[in-house]
Coordinates of N, CA, C and O in Angstrom, one line a residue:
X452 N -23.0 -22.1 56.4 CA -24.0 -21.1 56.6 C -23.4 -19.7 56.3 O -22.5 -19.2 57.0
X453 N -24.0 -19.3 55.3 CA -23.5 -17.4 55.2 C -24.1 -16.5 55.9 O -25.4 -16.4 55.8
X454 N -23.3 -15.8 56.8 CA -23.6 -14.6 57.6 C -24.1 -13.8 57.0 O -23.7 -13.7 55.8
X455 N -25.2 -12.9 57.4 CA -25.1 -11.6 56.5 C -24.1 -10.8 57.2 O -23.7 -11.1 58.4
X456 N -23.6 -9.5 56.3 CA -22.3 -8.3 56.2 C -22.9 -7.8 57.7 O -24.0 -7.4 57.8
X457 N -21.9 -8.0 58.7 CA -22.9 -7.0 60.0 C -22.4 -5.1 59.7 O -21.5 -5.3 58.9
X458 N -22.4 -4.5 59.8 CA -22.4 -3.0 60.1 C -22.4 -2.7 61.4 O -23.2 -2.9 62.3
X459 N -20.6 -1.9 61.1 CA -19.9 -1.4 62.7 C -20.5 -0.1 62.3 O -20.6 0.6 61.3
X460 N -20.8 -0.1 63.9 CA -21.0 1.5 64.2 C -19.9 2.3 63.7 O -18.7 2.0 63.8
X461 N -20.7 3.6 63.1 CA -19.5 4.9 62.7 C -19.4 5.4 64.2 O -20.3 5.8 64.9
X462 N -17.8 5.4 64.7 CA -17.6 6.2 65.6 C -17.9 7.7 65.6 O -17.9 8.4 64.6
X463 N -18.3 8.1 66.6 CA -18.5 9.6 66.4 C -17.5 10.6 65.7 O -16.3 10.4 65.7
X464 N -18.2 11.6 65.1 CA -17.5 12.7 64.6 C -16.6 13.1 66.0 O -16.9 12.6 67.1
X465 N -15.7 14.0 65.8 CA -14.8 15.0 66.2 C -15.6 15.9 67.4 O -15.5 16.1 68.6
X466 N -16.9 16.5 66.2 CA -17.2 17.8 67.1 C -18.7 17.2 68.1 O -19.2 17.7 69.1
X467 N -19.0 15.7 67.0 CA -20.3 15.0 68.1 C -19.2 14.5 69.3 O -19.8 14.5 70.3
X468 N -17.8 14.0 69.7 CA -17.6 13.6 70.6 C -17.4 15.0 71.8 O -17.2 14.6 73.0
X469 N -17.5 16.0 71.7 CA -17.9 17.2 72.1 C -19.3 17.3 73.0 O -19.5 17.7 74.1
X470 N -19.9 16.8 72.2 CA -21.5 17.2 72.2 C -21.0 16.3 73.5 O -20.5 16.8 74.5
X471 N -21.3 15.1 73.4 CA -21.3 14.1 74.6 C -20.8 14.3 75.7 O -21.3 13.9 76.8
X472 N -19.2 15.1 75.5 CA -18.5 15.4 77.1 C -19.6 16.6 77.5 O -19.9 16.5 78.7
X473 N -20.2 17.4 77.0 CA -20.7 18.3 77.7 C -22.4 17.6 78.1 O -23.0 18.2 79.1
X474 N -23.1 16.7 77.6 CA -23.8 16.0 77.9 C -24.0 15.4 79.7 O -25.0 15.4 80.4
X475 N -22.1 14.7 79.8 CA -22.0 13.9 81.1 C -21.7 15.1 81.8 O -22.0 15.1 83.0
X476 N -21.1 16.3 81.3 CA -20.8 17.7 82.0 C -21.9 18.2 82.9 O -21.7 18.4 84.0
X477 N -23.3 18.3 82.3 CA -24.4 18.3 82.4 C -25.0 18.2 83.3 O -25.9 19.0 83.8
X478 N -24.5 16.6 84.0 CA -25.1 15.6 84.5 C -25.4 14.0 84.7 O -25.6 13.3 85.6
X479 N -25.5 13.8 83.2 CA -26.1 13.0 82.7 C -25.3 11.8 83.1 O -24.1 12.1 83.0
X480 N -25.5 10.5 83.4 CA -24.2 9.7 84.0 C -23.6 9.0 82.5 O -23.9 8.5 81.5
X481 N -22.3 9.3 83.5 CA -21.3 8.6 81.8 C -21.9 7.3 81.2 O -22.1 7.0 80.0
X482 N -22.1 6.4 82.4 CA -22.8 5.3 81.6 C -24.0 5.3 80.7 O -24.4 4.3 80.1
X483 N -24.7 6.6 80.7 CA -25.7 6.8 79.7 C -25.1 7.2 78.6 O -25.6 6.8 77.5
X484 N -23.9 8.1 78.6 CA -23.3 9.1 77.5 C -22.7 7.9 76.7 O -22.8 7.7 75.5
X485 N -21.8 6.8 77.7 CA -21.7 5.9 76.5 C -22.7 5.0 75.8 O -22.5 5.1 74.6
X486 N -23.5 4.1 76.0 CA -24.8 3.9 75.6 C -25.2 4.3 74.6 O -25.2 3.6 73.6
X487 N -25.7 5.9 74.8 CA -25.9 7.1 73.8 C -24.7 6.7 72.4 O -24.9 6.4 71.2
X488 N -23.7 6.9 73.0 CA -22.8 7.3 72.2 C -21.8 5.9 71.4 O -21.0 5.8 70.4
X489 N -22.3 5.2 72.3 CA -21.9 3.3 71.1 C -19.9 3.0 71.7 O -18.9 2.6 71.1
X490 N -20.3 3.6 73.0 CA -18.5 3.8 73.1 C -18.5 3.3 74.7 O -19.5 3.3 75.5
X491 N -17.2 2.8 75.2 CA -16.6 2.2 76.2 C -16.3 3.6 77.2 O -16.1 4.8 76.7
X492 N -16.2 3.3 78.4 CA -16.5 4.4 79.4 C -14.6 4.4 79.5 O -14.2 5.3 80.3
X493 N -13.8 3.7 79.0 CA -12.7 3.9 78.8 C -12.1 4.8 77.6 O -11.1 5.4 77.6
X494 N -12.8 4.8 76.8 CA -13.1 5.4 75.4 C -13.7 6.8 75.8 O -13.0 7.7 75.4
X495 N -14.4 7.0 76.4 CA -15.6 8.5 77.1 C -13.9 9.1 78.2 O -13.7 10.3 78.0
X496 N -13.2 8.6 78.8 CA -12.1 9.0 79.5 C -10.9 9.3 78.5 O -10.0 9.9 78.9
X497 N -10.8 8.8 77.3 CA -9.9 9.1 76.7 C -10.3 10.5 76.1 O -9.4 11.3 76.0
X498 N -11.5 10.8 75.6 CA -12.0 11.7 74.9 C -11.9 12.7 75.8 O -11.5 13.8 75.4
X499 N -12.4 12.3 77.3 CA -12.4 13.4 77.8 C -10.9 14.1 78.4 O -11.0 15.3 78.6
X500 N -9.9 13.6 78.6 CA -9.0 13.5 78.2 C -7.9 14.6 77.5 O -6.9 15.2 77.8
X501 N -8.8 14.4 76.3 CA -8.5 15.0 74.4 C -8.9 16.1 74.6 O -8.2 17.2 74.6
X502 N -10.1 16.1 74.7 CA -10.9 16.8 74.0 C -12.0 17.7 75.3 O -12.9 18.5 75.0
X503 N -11.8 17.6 76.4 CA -12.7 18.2 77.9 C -12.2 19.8 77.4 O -11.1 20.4 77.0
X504 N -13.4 20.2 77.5 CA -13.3 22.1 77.9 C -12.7 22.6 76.1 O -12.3 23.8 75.8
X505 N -12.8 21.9 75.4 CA -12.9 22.1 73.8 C -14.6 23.0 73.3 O -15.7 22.4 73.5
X506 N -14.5 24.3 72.7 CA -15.6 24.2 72.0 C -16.2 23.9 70.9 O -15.3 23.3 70.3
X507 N -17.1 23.8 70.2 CA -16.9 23.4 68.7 C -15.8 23.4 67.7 O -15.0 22.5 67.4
X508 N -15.8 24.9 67.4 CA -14.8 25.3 66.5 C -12.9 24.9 67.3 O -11.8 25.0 66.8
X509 N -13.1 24.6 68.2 CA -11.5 24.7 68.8 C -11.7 23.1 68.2 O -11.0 22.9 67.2
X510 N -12.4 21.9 68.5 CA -12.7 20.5 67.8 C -11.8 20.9 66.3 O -10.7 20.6 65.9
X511 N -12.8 21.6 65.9 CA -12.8 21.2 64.1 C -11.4 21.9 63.5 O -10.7 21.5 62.5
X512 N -11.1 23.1 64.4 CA -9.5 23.6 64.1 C -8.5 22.1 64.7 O -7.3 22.1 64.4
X513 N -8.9 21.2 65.4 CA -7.8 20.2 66.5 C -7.7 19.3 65.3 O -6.6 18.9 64.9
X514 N -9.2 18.9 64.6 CA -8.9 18.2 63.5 C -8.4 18.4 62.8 O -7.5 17.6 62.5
X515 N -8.6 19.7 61.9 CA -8.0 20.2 60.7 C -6.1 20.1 60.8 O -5.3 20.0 59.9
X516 N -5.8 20.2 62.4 CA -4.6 20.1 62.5 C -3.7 18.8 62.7 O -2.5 18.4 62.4
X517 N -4.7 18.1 63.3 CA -4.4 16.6 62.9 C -4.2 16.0 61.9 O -3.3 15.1 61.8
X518 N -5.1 16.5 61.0 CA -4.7 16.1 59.3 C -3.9 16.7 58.9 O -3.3 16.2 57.9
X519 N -3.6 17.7 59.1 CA -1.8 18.4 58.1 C -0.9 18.0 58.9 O 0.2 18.0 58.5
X520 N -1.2 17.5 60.3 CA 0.2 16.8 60.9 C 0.6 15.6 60.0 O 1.7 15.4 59.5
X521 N -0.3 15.1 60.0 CA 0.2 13.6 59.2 C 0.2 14.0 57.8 O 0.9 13.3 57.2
X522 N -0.3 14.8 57.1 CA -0.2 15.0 55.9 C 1.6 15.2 55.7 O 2.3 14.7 54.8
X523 N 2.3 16.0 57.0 CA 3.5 16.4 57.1 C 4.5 15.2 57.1 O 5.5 14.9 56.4
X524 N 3.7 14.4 58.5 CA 4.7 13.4 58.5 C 4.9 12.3 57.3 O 5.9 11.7 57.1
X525 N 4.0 12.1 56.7 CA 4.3 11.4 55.0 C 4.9 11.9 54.3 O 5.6 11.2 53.6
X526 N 5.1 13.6 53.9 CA 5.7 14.1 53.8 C 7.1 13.9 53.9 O 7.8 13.6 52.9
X527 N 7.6 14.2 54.9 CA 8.9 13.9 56.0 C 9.2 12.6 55.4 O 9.9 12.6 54.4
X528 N 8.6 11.3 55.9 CA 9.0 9.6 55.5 C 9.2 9.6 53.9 O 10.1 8.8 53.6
X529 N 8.6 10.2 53.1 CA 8.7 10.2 51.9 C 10.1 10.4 51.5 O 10.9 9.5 51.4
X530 N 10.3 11.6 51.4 CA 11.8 12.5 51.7 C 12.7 12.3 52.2 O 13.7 12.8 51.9
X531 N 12.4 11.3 53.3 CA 13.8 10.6 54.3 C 14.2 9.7 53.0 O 15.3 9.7 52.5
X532 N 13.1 8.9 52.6 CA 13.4 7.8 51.9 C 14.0 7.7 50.8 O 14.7 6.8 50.4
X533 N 13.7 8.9 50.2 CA 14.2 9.5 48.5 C 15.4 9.7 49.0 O 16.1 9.3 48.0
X534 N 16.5 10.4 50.3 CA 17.5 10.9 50.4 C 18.2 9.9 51.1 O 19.3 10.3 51.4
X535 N 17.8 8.6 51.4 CA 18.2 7.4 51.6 C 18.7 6.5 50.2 O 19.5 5.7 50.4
X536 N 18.4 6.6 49.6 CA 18.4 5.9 48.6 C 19.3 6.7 47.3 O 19.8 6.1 46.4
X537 N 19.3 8.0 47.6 CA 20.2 8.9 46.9 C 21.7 8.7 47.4 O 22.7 8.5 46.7
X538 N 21.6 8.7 48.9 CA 22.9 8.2 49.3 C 23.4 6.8 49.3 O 24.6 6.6 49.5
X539 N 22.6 5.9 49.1 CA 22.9 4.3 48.4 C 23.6 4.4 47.4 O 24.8 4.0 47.4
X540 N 22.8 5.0 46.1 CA 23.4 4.8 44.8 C 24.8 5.9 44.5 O 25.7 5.7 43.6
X541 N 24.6 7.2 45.9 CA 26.2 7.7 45.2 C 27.2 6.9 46.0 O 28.4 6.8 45.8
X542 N 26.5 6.2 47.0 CA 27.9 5.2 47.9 C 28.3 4.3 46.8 O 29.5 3.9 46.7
X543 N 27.4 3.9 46.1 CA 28.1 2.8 44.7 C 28.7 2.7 44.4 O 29.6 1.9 44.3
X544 N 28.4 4.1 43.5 CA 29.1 4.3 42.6 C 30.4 5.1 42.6 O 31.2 5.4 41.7
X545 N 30.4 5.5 43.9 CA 32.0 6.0 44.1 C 32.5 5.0 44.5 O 33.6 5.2 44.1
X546 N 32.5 3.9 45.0 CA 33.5 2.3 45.3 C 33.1 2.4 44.0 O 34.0 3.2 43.6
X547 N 32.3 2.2 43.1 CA 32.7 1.4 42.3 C 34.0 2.1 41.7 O 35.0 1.4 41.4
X548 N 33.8 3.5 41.5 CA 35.0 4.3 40.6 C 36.4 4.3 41.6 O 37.5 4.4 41.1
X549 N 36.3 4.2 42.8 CA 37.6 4.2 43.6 C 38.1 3.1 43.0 O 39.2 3.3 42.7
X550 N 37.7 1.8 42.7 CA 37.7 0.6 42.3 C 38.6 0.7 41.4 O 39.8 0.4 41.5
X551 N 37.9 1.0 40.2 CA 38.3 1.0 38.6 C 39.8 1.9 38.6 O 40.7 1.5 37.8
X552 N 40.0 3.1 39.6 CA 41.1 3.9 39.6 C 42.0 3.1 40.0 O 43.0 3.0 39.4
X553 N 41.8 2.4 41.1 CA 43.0 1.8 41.8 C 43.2 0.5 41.1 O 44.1 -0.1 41.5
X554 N 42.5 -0.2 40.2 CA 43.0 -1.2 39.1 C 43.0 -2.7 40.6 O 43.7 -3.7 40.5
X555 N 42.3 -2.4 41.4 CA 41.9 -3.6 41.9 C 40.7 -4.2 41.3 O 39.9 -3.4 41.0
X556 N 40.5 -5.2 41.1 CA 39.5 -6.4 40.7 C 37.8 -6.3 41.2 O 37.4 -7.2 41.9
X557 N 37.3 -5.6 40.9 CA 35.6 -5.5 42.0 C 35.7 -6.9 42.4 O 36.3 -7.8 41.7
X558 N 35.1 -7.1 43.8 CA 34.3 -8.4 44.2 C 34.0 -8.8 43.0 O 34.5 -9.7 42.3
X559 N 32.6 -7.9 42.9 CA 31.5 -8.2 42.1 C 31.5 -7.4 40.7 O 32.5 -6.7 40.6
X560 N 30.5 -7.3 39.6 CA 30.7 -6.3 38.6 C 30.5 -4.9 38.8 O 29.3 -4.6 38.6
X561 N 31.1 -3.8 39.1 CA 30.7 -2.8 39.8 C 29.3 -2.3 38.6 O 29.1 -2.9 37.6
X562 N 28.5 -1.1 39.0 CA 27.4 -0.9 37.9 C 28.0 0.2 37.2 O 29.1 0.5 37.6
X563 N 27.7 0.8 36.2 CA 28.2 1.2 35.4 C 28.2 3.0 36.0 O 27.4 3.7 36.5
X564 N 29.7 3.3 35.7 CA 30.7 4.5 36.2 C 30.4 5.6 35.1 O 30.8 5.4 34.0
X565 N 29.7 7.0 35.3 CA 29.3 7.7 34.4 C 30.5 8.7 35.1 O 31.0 8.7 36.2
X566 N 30.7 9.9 33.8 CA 31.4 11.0 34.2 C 31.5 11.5 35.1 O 31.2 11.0 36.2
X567 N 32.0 13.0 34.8 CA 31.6 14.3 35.4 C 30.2 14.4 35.9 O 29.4 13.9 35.0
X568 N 29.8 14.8 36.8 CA 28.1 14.9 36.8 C 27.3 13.8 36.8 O 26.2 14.0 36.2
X569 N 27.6 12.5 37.4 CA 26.9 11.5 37.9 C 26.2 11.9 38.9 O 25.0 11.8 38.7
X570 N 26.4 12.2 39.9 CA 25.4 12.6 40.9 C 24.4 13.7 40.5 O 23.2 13.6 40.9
X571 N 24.8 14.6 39.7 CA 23.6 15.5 39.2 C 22.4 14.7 38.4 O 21.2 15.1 38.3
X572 N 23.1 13.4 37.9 CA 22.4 12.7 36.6 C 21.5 11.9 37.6 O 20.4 11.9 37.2
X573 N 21.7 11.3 38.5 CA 21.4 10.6 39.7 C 19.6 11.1 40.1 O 18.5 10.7 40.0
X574 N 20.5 12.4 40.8 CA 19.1 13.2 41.2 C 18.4 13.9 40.4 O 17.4 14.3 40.9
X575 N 18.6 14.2 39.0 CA 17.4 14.1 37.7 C 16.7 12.8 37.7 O 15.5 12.6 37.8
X576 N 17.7 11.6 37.4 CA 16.9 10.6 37.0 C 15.9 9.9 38.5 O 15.1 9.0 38.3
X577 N 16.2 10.4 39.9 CA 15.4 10.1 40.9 C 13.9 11.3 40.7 O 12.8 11.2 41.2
X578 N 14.3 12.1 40.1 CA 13.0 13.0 39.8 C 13.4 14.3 41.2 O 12.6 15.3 41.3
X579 N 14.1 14.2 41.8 CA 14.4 15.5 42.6 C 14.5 16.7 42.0 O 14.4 17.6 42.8
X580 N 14.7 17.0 40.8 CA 15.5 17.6 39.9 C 14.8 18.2 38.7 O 14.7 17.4 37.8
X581 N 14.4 19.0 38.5 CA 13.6 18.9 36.6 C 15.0 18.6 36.3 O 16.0 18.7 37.0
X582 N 14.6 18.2 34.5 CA 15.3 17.7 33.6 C 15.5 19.0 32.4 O 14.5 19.4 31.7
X583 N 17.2 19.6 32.5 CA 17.4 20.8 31.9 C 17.5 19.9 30.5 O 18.0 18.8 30.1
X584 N 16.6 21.3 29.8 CA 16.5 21.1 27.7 C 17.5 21.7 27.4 O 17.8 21.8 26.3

């Protein structure tokens, strides 16, 4: 037997979960505000919580700053990662050249030992870097 697609409720906006705390502020009993509002009276405590004694505009500035927070923190993870990985490949490739100097045997095939300016070439070809004409 095929279900039909059910449709979850859109949680409230930002500045409608506002509307609601000042609703039960009001008066109105939380158990109605959640009802109203398609939300757990655990959920109505967390908001209020967050977001109690917020007015409109203080909501939509709280959001706007929530989203550049995480915009930052991908940011940040991004960049950890690129500078992780920058220090992998110059860890390499210096064993590998301590290697080749001291005329011991690699374990394994070391990867291939460029000049002067390996590490500059490194962080061009990772894209940190424009690429000088």
């Amino acid at each position: 037997m095929v279900s039909s697609p059910v449709r979850r409720r859109q949680v409230a906006h930002v500045c409608q979960r506002g509307r609601f705390l000042k609703m039960a502020d009001a008066g109105m009993p939380v158990r109605e505000v959640c009802r109203k509002a398609g939300i757990s009276e655990p959920t109505y405590y967390v908001w209020k919580s967050r977001y109690g004694g917020m007015e409109a505009s203080d909501l939509k500035r709280f959001k706007e700053m929530e989203a550049e927070l995480s915009k930052l923190k991908r940011m940040y993870a991004d960049l950890a990662l690129e500078n992780h990985a920058m220090k992998d490949l110059i860890a390499k490739n210096s064993r590998a050249g301590r290697q080749a100097i001291s005329g011991r045997p690699p374990d394994r095939a070391p990867p291939a030992v460029g000049g002067p300016g390996l590490q500059l070439r490194a962080v061009v070809a990772l894209g940190l870097l424009p690429r000088a004409r």
